[in-house]
mmCIF file of C-alpha atoms in Angstrom:
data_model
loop_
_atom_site.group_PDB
_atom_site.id
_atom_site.type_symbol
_atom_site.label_atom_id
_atom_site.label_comp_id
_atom_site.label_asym_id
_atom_site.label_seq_id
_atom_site.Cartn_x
_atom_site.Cartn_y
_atom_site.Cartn_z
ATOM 1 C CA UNK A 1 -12.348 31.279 1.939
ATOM 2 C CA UNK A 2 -14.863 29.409 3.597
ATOM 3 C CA UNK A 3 -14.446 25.861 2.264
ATOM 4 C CA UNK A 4 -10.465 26.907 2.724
ATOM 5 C CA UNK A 5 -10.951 27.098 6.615
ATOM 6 C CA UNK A 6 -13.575 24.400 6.807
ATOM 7 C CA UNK A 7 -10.771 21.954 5.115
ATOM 8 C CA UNK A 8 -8.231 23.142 7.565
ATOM 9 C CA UNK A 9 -10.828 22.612 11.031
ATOM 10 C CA UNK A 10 -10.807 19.252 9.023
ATOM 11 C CA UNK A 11 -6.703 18.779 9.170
ATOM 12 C CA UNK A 12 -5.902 19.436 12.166
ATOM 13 C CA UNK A 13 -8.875 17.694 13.974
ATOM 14 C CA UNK A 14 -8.462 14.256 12.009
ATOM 15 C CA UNK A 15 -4.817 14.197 12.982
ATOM 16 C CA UNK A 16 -5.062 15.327 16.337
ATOM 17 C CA UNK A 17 -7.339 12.181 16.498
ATOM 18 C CA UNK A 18 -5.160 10.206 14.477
ATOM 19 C CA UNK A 19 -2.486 10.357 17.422
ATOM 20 C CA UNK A 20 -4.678 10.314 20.492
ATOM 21 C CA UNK A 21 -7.973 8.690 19.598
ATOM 22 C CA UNK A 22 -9.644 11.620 20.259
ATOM 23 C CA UNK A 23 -9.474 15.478 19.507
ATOM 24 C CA UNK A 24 -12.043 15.823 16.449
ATOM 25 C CA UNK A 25 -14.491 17.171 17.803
ATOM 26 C CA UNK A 26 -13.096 19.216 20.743
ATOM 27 C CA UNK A 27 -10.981 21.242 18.045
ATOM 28 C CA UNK A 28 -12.828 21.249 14.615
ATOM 29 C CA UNK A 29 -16.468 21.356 16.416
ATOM 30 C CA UNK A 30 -16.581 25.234 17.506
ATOM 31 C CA UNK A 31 -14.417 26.241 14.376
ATOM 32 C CA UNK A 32 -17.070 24.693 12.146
ATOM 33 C CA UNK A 33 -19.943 25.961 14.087
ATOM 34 C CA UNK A 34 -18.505 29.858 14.031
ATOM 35 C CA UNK A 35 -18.005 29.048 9.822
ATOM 36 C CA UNK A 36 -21.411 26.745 9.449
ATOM 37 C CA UNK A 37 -23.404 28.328 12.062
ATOM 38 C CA UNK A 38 -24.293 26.067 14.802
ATOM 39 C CA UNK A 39 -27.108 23.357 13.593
ATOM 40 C CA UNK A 40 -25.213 22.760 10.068
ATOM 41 C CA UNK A 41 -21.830 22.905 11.799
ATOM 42 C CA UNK A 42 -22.582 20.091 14.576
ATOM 43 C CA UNK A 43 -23.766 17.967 11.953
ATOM 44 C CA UNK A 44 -20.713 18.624 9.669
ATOM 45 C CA UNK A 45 -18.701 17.569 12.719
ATOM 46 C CA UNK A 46 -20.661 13.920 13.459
ATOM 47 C CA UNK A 47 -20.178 13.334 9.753
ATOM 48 C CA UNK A 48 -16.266 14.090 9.083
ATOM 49 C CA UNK A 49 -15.750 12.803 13.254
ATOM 50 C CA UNK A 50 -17.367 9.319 11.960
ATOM 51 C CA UNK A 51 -15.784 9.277 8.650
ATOM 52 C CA UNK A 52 -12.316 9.959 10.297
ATOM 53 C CA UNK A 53 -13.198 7.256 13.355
ATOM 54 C CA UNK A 54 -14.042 4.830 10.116
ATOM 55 C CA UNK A 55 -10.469 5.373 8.990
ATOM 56 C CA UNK A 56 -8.661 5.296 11.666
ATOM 57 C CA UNK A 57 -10.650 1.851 12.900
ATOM 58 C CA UNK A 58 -8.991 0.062 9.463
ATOM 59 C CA UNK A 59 -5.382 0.733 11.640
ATOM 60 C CA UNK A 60 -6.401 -0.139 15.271
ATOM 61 C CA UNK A 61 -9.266 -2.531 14.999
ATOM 62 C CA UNK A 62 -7.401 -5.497 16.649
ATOM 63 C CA UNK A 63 -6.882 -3.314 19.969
ATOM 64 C CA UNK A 64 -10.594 -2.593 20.081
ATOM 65 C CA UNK A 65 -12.577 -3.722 23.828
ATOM 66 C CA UNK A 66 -15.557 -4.865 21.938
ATOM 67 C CA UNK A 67 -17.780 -5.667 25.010
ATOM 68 C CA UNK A 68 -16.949 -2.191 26.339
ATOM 69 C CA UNK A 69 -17.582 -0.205 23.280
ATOM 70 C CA UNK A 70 -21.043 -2.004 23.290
ATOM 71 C CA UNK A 71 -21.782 -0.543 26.467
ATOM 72 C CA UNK A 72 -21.100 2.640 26.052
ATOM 73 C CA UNK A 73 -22.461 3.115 22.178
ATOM 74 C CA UNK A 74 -25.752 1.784 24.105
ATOM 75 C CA UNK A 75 -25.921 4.172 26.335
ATOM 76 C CA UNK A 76 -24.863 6.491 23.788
ATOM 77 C CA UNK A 77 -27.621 5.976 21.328
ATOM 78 C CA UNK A 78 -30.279 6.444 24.333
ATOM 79 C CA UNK A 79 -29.686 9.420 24.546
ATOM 80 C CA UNK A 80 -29.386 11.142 21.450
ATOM 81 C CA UNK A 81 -33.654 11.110 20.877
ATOM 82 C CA UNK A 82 -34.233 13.152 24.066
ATOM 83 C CA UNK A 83 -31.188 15.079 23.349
ATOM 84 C CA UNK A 84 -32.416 16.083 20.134
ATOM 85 C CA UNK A 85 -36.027 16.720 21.212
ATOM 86 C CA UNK A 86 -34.449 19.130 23.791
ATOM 87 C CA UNK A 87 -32.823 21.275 21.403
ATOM 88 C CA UNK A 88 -35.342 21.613 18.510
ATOM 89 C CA UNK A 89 -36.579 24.888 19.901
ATOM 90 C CA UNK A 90 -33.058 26.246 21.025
ATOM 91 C CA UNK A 91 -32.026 29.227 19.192
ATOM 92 C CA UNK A 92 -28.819 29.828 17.494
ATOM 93 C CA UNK A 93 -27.296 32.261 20.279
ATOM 94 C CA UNK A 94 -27.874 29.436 23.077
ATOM 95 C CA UNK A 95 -26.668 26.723 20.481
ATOM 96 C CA UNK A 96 -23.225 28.301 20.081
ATOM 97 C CA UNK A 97 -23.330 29.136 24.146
ATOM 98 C CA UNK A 98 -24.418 25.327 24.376
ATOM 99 C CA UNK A 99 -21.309 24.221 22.209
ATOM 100 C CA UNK A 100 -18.348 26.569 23.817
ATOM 101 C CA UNK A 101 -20.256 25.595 27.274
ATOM 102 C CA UNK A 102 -19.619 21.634 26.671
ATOM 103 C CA UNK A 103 -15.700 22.259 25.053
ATOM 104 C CA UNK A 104 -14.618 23.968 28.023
ATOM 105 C CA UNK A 105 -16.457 22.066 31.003
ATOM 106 C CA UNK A 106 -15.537 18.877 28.747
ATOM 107 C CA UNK A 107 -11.790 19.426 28.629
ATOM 108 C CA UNK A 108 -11.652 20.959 32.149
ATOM 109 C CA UNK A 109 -13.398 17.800 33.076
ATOM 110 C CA UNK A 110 -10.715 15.451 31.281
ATOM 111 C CA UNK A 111 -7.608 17.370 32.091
ATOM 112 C CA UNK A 112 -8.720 17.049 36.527
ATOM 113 C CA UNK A 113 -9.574 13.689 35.939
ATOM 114 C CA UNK A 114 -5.957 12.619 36.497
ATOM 115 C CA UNK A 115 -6.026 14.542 39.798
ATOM 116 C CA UNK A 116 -8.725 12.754 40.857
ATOM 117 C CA UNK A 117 -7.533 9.340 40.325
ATOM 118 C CA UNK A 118 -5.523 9.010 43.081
ATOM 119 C CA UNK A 119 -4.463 5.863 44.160
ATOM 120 C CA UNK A 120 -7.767 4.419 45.143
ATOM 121 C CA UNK A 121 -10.189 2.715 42.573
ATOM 122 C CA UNK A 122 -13.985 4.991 41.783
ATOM 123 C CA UNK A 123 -15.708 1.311 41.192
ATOM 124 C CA UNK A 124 -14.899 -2.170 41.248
ATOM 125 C CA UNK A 125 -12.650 -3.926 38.644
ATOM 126 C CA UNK A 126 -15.068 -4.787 35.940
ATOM 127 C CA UNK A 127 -18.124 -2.683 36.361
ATOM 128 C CA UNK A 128 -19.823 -1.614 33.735
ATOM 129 C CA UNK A 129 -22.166 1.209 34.897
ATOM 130 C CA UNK A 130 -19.470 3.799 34.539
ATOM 131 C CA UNK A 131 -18.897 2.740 31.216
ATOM 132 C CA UNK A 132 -23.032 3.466 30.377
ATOM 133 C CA UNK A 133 -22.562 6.699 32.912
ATOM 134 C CA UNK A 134 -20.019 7.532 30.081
ATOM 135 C CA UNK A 135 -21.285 6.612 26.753
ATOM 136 C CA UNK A 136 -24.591 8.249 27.792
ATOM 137 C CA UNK A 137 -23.174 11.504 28.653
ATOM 138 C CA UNK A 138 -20.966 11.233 25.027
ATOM 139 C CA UNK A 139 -23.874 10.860 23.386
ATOM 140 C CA UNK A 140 -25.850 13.603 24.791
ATOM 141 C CA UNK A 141 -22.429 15.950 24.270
ATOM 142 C CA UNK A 142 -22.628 14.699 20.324
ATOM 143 C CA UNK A 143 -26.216 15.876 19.736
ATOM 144 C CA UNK A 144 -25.893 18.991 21.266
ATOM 145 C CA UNK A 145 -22.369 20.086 20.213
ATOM 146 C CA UNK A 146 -21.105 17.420 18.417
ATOM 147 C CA UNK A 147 -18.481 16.384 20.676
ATOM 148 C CA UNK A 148 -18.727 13.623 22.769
ATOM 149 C CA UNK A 149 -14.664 12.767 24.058
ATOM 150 C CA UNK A 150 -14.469 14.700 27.567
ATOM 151 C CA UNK A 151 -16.883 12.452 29.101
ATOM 152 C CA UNK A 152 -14.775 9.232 27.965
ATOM 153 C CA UNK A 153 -11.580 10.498 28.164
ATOM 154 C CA UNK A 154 -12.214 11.322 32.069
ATOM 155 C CA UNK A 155 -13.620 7.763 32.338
ATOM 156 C CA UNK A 156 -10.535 6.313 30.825
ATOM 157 C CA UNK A 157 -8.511 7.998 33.494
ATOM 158 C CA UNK A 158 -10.067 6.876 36.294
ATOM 159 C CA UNK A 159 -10.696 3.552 35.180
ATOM 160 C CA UNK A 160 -6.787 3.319 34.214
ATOM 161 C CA UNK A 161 -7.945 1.924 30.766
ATOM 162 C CA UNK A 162 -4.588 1.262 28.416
ATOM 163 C CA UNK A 163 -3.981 3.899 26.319
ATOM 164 C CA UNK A 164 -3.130 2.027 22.985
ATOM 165 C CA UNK A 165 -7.108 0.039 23.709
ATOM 166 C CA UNK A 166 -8.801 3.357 24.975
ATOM 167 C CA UNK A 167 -7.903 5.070 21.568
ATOM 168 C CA UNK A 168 -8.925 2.243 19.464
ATOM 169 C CA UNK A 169 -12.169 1.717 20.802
ATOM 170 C CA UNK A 170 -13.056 5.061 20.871
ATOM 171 C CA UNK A 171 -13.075 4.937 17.127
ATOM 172 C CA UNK A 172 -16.118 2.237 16.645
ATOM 173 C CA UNK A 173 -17.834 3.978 19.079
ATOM 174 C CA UNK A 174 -17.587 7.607 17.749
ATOM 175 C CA UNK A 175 -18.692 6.149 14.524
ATOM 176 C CA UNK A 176 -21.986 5.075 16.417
ATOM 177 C CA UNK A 177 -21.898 7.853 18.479
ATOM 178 C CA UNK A 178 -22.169 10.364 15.412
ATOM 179 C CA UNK A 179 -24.277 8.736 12.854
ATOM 180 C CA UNK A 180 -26.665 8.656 15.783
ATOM 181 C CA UNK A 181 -27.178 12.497 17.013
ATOM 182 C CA UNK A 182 -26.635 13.193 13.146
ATOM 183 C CA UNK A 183 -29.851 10.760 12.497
ATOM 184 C CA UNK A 184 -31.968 12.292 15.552
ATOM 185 C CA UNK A 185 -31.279 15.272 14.397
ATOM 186 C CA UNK A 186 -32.100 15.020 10.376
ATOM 187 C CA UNK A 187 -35.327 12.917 11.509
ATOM 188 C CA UNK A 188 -36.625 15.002 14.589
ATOM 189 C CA UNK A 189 -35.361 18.321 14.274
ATOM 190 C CA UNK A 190 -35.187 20.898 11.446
ATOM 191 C CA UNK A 191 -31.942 20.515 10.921
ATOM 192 C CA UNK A 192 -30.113 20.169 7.284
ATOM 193 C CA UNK A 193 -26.421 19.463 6.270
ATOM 194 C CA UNK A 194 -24.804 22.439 4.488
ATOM 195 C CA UNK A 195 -25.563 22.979 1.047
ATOM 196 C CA UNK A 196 -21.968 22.372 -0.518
ATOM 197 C CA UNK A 197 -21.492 21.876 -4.198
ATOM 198 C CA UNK A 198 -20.069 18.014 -5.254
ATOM 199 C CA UNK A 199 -16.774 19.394 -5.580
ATOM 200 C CA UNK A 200 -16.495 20.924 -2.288
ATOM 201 C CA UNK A 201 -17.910 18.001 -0.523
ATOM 202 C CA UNK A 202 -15.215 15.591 -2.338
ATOM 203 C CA UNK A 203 -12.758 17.955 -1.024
ATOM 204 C CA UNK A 204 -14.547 17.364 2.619
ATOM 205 C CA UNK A 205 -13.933 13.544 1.707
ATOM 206 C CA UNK A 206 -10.189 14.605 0.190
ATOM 207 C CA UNK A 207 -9.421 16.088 3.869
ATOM 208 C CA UNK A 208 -10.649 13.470 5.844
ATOM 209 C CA UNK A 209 -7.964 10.941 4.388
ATOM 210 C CA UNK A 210 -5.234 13.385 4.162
ATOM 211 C CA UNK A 211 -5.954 14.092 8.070
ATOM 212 C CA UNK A 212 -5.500 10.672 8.822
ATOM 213 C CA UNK A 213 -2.331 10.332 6.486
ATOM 214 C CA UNK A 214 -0.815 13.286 7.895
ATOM 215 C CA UNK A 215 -1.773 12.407 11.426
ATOM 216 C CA UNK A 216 0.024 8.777 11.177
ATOM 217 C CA UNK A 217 2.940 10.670 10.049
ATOM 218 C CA UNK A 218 2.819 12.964 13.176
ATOM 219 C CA UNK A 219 2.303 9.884 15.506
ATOM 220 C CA UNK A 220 5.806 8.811 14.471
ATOM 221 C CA UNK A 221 7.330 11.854 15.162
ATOM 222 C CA UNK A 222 5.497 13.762 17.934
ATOM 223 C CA UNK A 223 5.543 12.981 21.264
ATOM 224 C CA UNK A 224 1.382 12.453 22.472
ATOM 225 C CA UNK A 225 2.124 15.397 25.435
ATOM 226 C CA UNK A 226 3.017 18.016 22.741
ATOM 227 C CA UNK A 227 0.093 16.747 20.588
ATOM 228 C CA UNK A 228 -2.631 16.742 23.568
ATOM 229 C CA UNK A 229 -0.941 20.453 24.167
ATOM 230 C CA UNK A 230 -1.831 21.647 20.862
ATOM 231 C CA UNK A 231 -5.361 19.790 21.262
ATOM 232 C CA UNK A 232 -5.989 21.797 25.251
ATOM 233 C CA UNK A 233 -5.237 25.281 23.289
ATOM 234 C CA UNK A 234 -7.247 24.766 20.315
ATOM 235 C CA UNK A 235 -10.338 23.689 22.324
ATOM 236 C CA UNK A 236 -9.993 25.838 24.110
ATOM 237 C CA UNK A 237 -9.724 28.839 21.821
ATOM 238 C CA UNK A 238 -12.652 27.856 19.703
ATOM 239 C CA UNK A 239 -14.986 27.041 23.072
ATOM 240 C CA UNK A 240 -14.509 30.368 24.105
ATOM 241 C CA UNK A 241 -14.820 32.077 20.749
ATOM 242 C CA UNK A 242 -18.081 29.707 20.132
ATOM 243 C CA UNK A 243 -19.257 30.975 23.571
ATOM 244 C CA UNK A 244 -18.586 34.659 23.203
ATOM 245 C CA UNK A 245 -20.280 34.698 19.418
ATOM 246 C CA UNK A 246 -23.440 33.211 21.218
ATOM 247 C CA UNK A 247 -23.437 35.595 24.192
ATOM 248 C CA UNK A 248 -23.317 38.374 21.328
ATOM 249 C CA UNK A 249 -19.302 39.615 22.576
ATOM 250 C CA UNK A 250 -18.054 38.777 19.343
ATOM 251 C CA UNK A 251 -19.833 39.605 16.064
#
């Protein structure tokens, strides 16, 4: 039953991200931390998030901002040592707190970016501080929850970043992003992967493609604004069930 619902987080989160670039994370991250518990399910979410990204990049590479996703996966890398070094101690309760915390502020943060846009530019055409502002705060989201999209997709709003190049460098730098926190973790924490038998973990592997075959499907069909619906509800639901499980609400 487990492995069942750990496949399905898998689904729906690799073809959410499929269609928008992003959505992993903010939809299979608390689901797999209420099933894994919180250490083994952050992890399990940087390695299926990458392993999607690393699919999806085979489709999109050629609209990928290479000097921008160097930026941010810079900043990004810096700082997933602290970040991991912050949370060694952290118990489970404020883990799952931590994670439901960083869904909701994260998507809250995303969805008022567009209000905040106005007509007026933030920065100048061309900086690149608020892509490091970005990538920094991604990474720091991917160590401690595993999810590291809010901070960019805000970022791409206000920056007016095209769509079709936003979601296709977001997949080189999640990679990055997420083997990163994974390794600070593994080397500087006490943190393990789940112990899965080989057959479940090729079935892990198994749903990771089939996300990304389904989710191509769904791009052709689905409009993005019924997609990025489905994505607010589900991260939502599973921040606040994350959250409530580490306040001790739900058992």
């Amino acid at each position: 039953m487990l492995l069942a619902l750990l496949l399905a987080a898998i689904m729906v989160g690799g073809s959410l991200q499929r269609v928008t670039g992003l959505g992993f994370a903010m939809v299979a991250g608390p689901f797999m931390v209420l099933l894994l518990g919180p250490e083994q399910g952050v992890l399990m979410v940087n390695l299926c998030g990458s392993t999607s990204a690393v699919l999806i990049l085979t489709r999109v590479v050629r609209d990928v901002d290479w000097r921008r996703f160097a930026v941010m996966a810079v900043a990004s890398v810096c700082t997933t040592v602290p970040g991991a070094l912050l949370l060694r101690d952290a118990s489970d309760a404020a883990l799952e707190v931590t994670v439901g915390a960083v869904v909701i502020v994260g998507m809250t943060v995303a969805l008022l970016a567009g209000r905040l846009r106005g007509d007026r530019r933030w920065w100048r055409v061309g900086a690149r501080w608020p892509a490091a502002v970005a990538g920094s705060l991604s990474g720091a989201g991917s160590v401690a929850a595993g999810i590291g999209g809010p901070p960019l997709a805000a970022y791409s709003v206000l920056e007016r970043w095209d769509p079709v190049r936003f979601a296709a460098t977001l997949q080189p730098f999640f990679v990055v992003n997420a083997m990163g926190a994974m390794g600070s973790k593994l080397l500087l924490t006490d943190a393990r992967m789940p112990q899965l038998d080989a057959w479940a973990w090729a079935a892990v592997a198994v749903a990771c493609v089939a996300a990304v075959v389904v989710g191509d499907r769904l791009a052709r069909v689905v409009s993005r604004e019924v997609t990025r619906r489905v994505l607010v509800v589900l991260a939502y639901a599973g921040g606040l069930a994350t959250m409530l499980r580490g306040l001790g609400v739900l058992g």
